Short mmCIF file of C-alpha atoms in Angstrom, two decimals:
data_model
loop_
_atom_site.label_atom_id
_atom_site.label_comp_id
_atom_site.label_asym_id
_atom_site.label_seq_id
_atom_site.Cartn_x
_atom_site.Cartn_y
_atom_site.Cartn_z
CA UNK J 10 110.63 124.82 81.77
CA UNK J 11 109.48 121.20 81.52
CA UNK J 12 106.02 120.26 80.67
CA UNK J 13 104.49 117.07 82.00
CA UNK J 14 101.59 115.32 80.32
CA UNK J 15 98.85 114.23 82.64
CA UNK J 16 97.68 110.62 82.51
CA UNK J 17 94.88 109.88 80.06
CA UNK J 18 91.41 110.41 81.49
CA UNK J 19 89.17 107.42 81.79
CA UNK J 20 85.59 107.50 80.35
CA UNK J 21 82.97 109.15 82.58
CA UNK J 22 81.99 105.83 84.24
CA UNK J 23 85.44 104.11 83.61
CA UNK J 24 83.63 101.20 81.87
CA UNK J 25 81.86 100.31 85.15
CA UNK J 26 78.41 100.18 83.58
CA UNK J 27 79.73 98.09 80.70
CA UNK J 28 81.40 95.65 83.11
CA UNK J 29 78.18 95.14 85.00
CA UNK J 30 76.10 94.73 81.80
CA UNK J 31 78.60 92.41 80.01
CA UNK J 32 80.10 90.34 82.92
CA UNK J 33 77.03 90.02 85.13
CA UNK J 34 74.07 90.86 82.84
CA UNK J 35 72.81 93.50 85.35
CA UNK J 36 70.88 96.58 84.26
CA UNK J 37 72.58 99.89 84.99
CA UNK J 38 71.77 103.51 84.97
CA UNK J 39 74.48 105.90 83.60
CA UNK J 40 76.14 108.16 86.10
CA UNK J 41 78.26 109.38 87.55
CA UNK J 42 77.89 107.46 89.69
CA UNK J 43 76.78 104.39 87.82
CA UNK J 44 73.73 102.85 89.52
CA UNK J 45 72.64 99.27 89.49
CA UNK J 46 68.84 98.73 88.86
CA UNK J 47 67.29 96.53 91.60
CA UNK J 48 64.32 94.35 91.30
CA UNK J 49 65.38 92.55 88.12
CA UNK J 50 68.25 90.27 89.06
CA UNK J 51 68.46 91.07 92.74
CA UNK J 52 67.04 93.28 95.57
CA UNK J 53 69.07 94.92 98.27
CA UNK J 54 68.52 94.70 102.00
CA UNK J 55 70.19 97.85 103.53
CA UNK J 56 71.29 98.05 107.17
CA UNK J 57 73.73 100.44 109.08
CA UNK J 58 77.26 99.23 108.81
CA UNK J 59 77.47 98.40 112.53
CA UNK J 60 74.52 96.12 112.13
CA UNK J 61 75.83 94.67 108.84
CA UNK J 62 79.08 93.59 110.61
CA UNK J 63 77.02 91.65 113.14
CA UNK J 64 74.87 90.07 110.30
CA UNK J 65 78.10 88.86 108.50
CA UNK J 66 79.32 87.34 111.80
CA UNK J 67 76.01 85.52 112.25
CA UNK J 68 75.39 84.16 108.76
CA UNK J 69 78.91 84.03 107.25
CA UNK J 70 79.06 83.10 103.60
CA UNK J 71 75.24 82.60 103.44
CA UNK J 72 74.98 86.45 103.05
CA UNK J 73 76.00 86.37 99.40
CA UNK J 74 77.42 89.52 97.72
CA UNK J 75 77.70 92.51 100.12
CA UNK J 76 78.51 96.10 99.25
CA UNK J 77 79.45 99.01 101.50
CA UNK J 78 77.85 102.34 100.49
CA UNK J 79 78.82 105.06 102.91
CA UNK J 80 77.60 104.22 106.39
CA UNK J 81 75.15 101.61 104.95
CA UNK J 82 75.73 97.97 104.05
CA UNK J 83 73.75 96.47 101.16
CA UNK J 84 73.20 92.70 101.24
CA UNK J 85 72.05 91.37 97.87
CA UNK J 86 69.05 89.08 98.04
CA UNK J 87 66.91 87.38 95.44
CA UNK J 88 64.75 89.62 93.13
CA UNK J 89 61.16 89.80 94.66
CA UNK J 90 62.36 89.72 98.21
CA UNK J 91 61.54 93.30 98.79
CA UNK J 92 57.78 92.61 98.58
CA UNK J 93 58.21 89.81 101.14
CA UNK J 94 60.11 91.86 103.78
CA UNK J 95 57.22 93.51 105.64
CA UNK J 96 55.32 90.19 106.02
CA UNK J 97 58.51 88.34 106.91
CA UNK J 98 59.37 90.86 109.63
CA UNK J 99 55.78 90.41 110.99
CA UNK J 100 56.08 86.71 110.93
CA UNK J 101 59.48 86.87 112.74
CA UNK J 102 57.70 89.24 115.35
CA UNK J 103 59.81 92.24 114.40
CA UNK J 104 56.99 94.11 112.60
CA UNK J 105 56.05 96.38 115.46
CA UNK J 106 59.68 97.38 116.37
CA UNK J 107 61.44 100.38 114.96
CA UNK J 108 64.42 99.22 112.89
CA UNK J 109 66.86 101.08 110.66
CA UNK J 110 66.30 98.48 107.90
CA UNK J 111 65.44 99.28 104.29
CA UNK J 112 65.00 97.20 101.15
CA UNK J 113 65.49 98.26 97.54
CA UNK J 114 63.23 96.26 95.14
CA UNK J 115 61.54 96.89 91.85
CA UNK J 116 62.64 100.10 90.14
CA UNK J 117 65.16 100.86 92.97
CA UNK J 118 68.81 102.02 92.42
CA UNK J 119 72.06 101.13 94.20
CA UNK J 120 75.26 102.97 93.67
CA UNK J 121 77.57 100.53 91.76
CA UNK J 122 80.73 99.63 93.48
CA UNK J 123 83.92 99.45 91.42
CA UNK J 124 84.18 95.95 89.98
CA UNK J 125 86.56 93.58 91.82
CA UNK J 126 90.23 94.18 91.13
CA UNK J 127 89.65 97.75 89.77
CA UNK J 128 91.67 100.47 91.56
CA UNK J 129 89.49 102.65 93.65
CA UNK J 130 89.56 106.38 94.21
CA UNK J 131 89.57 105.87 97.95
CA UNK J 132 87.04 108.69 98.24
CA UNK J 133 85.19 108.67 101.56
CA UNK J 134 81.72 107.15 101.22
CA UNK J 135 82.67 105.39 97.89
CA UNK J 136 80.72 102.32 97.19
CA UNK J 137 82.84 99.16 97.46
CA UNK J 138 82.31 95.36 97.48
CA UNK J 139 82.97 93.67 100.73
CA UNK J 140 81.95 90.38 99.02
CA UNK J 141 81.91 90.88 95.28
CA UNK J 142 79.64 88.81 92.92
CA UNK J 143 81.68 86.33 90.82
CA UNK J 144 81.57 87.14 87.14
CA UNK J 145 81.00 84.17 84.78
CA UNK J 146 78.59 82.36 87.08
CA UNK J 147 74.90 82.86 87.78
CA UNK J 148 74.78 85.26 90.71
CA UNK J 149 71.15 84.59 91.49
CA UNK J 150 71.81 81.03 92.72
CA UNK J 151 74.00 82.46 95.48
CA UNK J 152 71.46 85.05 96.78
CA UNK J 153 69.35 84.51 99.92
CA UNK J 154 65.83 83.52 98.99
CA UNK J 155 62.63 82.24 100.59
CA UNK J 156 62.57 78.49 100.28
CA UNK J 157 59.00 78.46 99.17
CA UNK J 158 59.39 81.17 96.49
CA UNK J 159 59.24 80.01 92.84
CA UNK J 160 62.43 81.81 92.06
CA UNK J 161 64.39 80.10 94.89
CA UNK J 162 66.86 77.39 94.25
CA UNK J 163 67.39 74.37 96.50
CA UNK J 164 71.01 75.46 97.24
CA UNK J 165 70.38 79.16 97.85
CA UNK J 166 70.93 80.68 101.28
CA UNK J 167 67.85 81.26 103.42
CA UNK J 168 66.37 84.74 103.33
CA UNK J 169 64.48 84.13 106.64
CA UNK J 170 67.78 83.51 108.49
CA UNK J 171 69.33 86.63 106.87
CA UNK J 172 66.34 88.90 107.72
CA UNK J 173 66.15 87.51 111.31
CA UNK J 174 69.91 88.28 111.80
CA UNK J 175 69.51 91.77 110.18
CA UNK J 176 66.52 92.64 112.39
CA UNK J 177 68.24 91.46 115.61
CA UNK J 178 71.51 93.30 114.70
CA UNK J 179 69.66 96.54 113.77
CA UNK J 180 67.76 96.39 117.06
CA UNK J 181 70.94 95.70 119.07
CA UNK J 182 72.70 98.71 117.42
CA UNK J 183 69.78 101.00 118.09
CA UNK J 184 69.59 99.90 121.76
CA UNK J 185 73.37 100.41 122.21
CA UNK J 186 73.37 103.79 120.56
CA UNK J 187 70.39 104.93 122.79
CA UNK J 188 72.24 103.70 125.84
CA UNK J 189 75.48 105.47 124.94
CA UNK J 190 73.54 108.74 124.47
CA UNK J 191 72.27 108.22 127.97
CA UNK J 192 68.69 108.59 127.19
CA UNK J 193 65.73 106.43 126.38
CA UNK J 194 64.56 108.81 123.71
CA UNK J 195 62.04 107.80 121.09
CA UNK J 196 63.68 106.05 118.11
CA UNK J 197 62.52 107.10 114.61
CA UNK J 198 60.10 104.72 112.91
CA UNK J 199 61.08 101.81 110.77
CA UNK J 200 61.48 102.69 107.14
CA UNK J 201 60.90 100.67 104.03
CA UNK J 202 61.95 101.84 100.53
CA UNK J 203 60.96 99.91 97.42
CA UNK J 204 62.93 102.29 95.22
#
């Protein structure tokens, strides 16, 4: 009878938390799963994956880092953007319309995708980067921001353009899904989450 030795186990988080802390300077919360703390270095605009694809087609590289978490897409935006979202949606005339749009800001948590180049488990619903942040450079300068915000850089992508695209795509997806169901049923109300 031959005995085989299983491969060595990785640490509980596989060093994921350490990678985010050391390579990007991001605050984490131990897991599993490891979670990234929002509101410090970035906030996260969350949309359904179908809407997220449309947003990426509309804004291209201006979207910055993007994560896929289950059936939701998380677009990283500048820290402080979560507080601006309700007013921004009102200004863009989307405030009274029910959208499946959420934002994670101060004290929020996002499931940490495996760092770029790390082998994944391939588990359904696992968090993965569609556009990963680049280690070794200041991520904040690549995040969409309000131009008038004190934390915004001159070269940063425009948060208004990103939110307008996200609202339009969320609305389009909801209208299409209502039409395919064959009813004009009442859609659930818009939701905002600051954590």
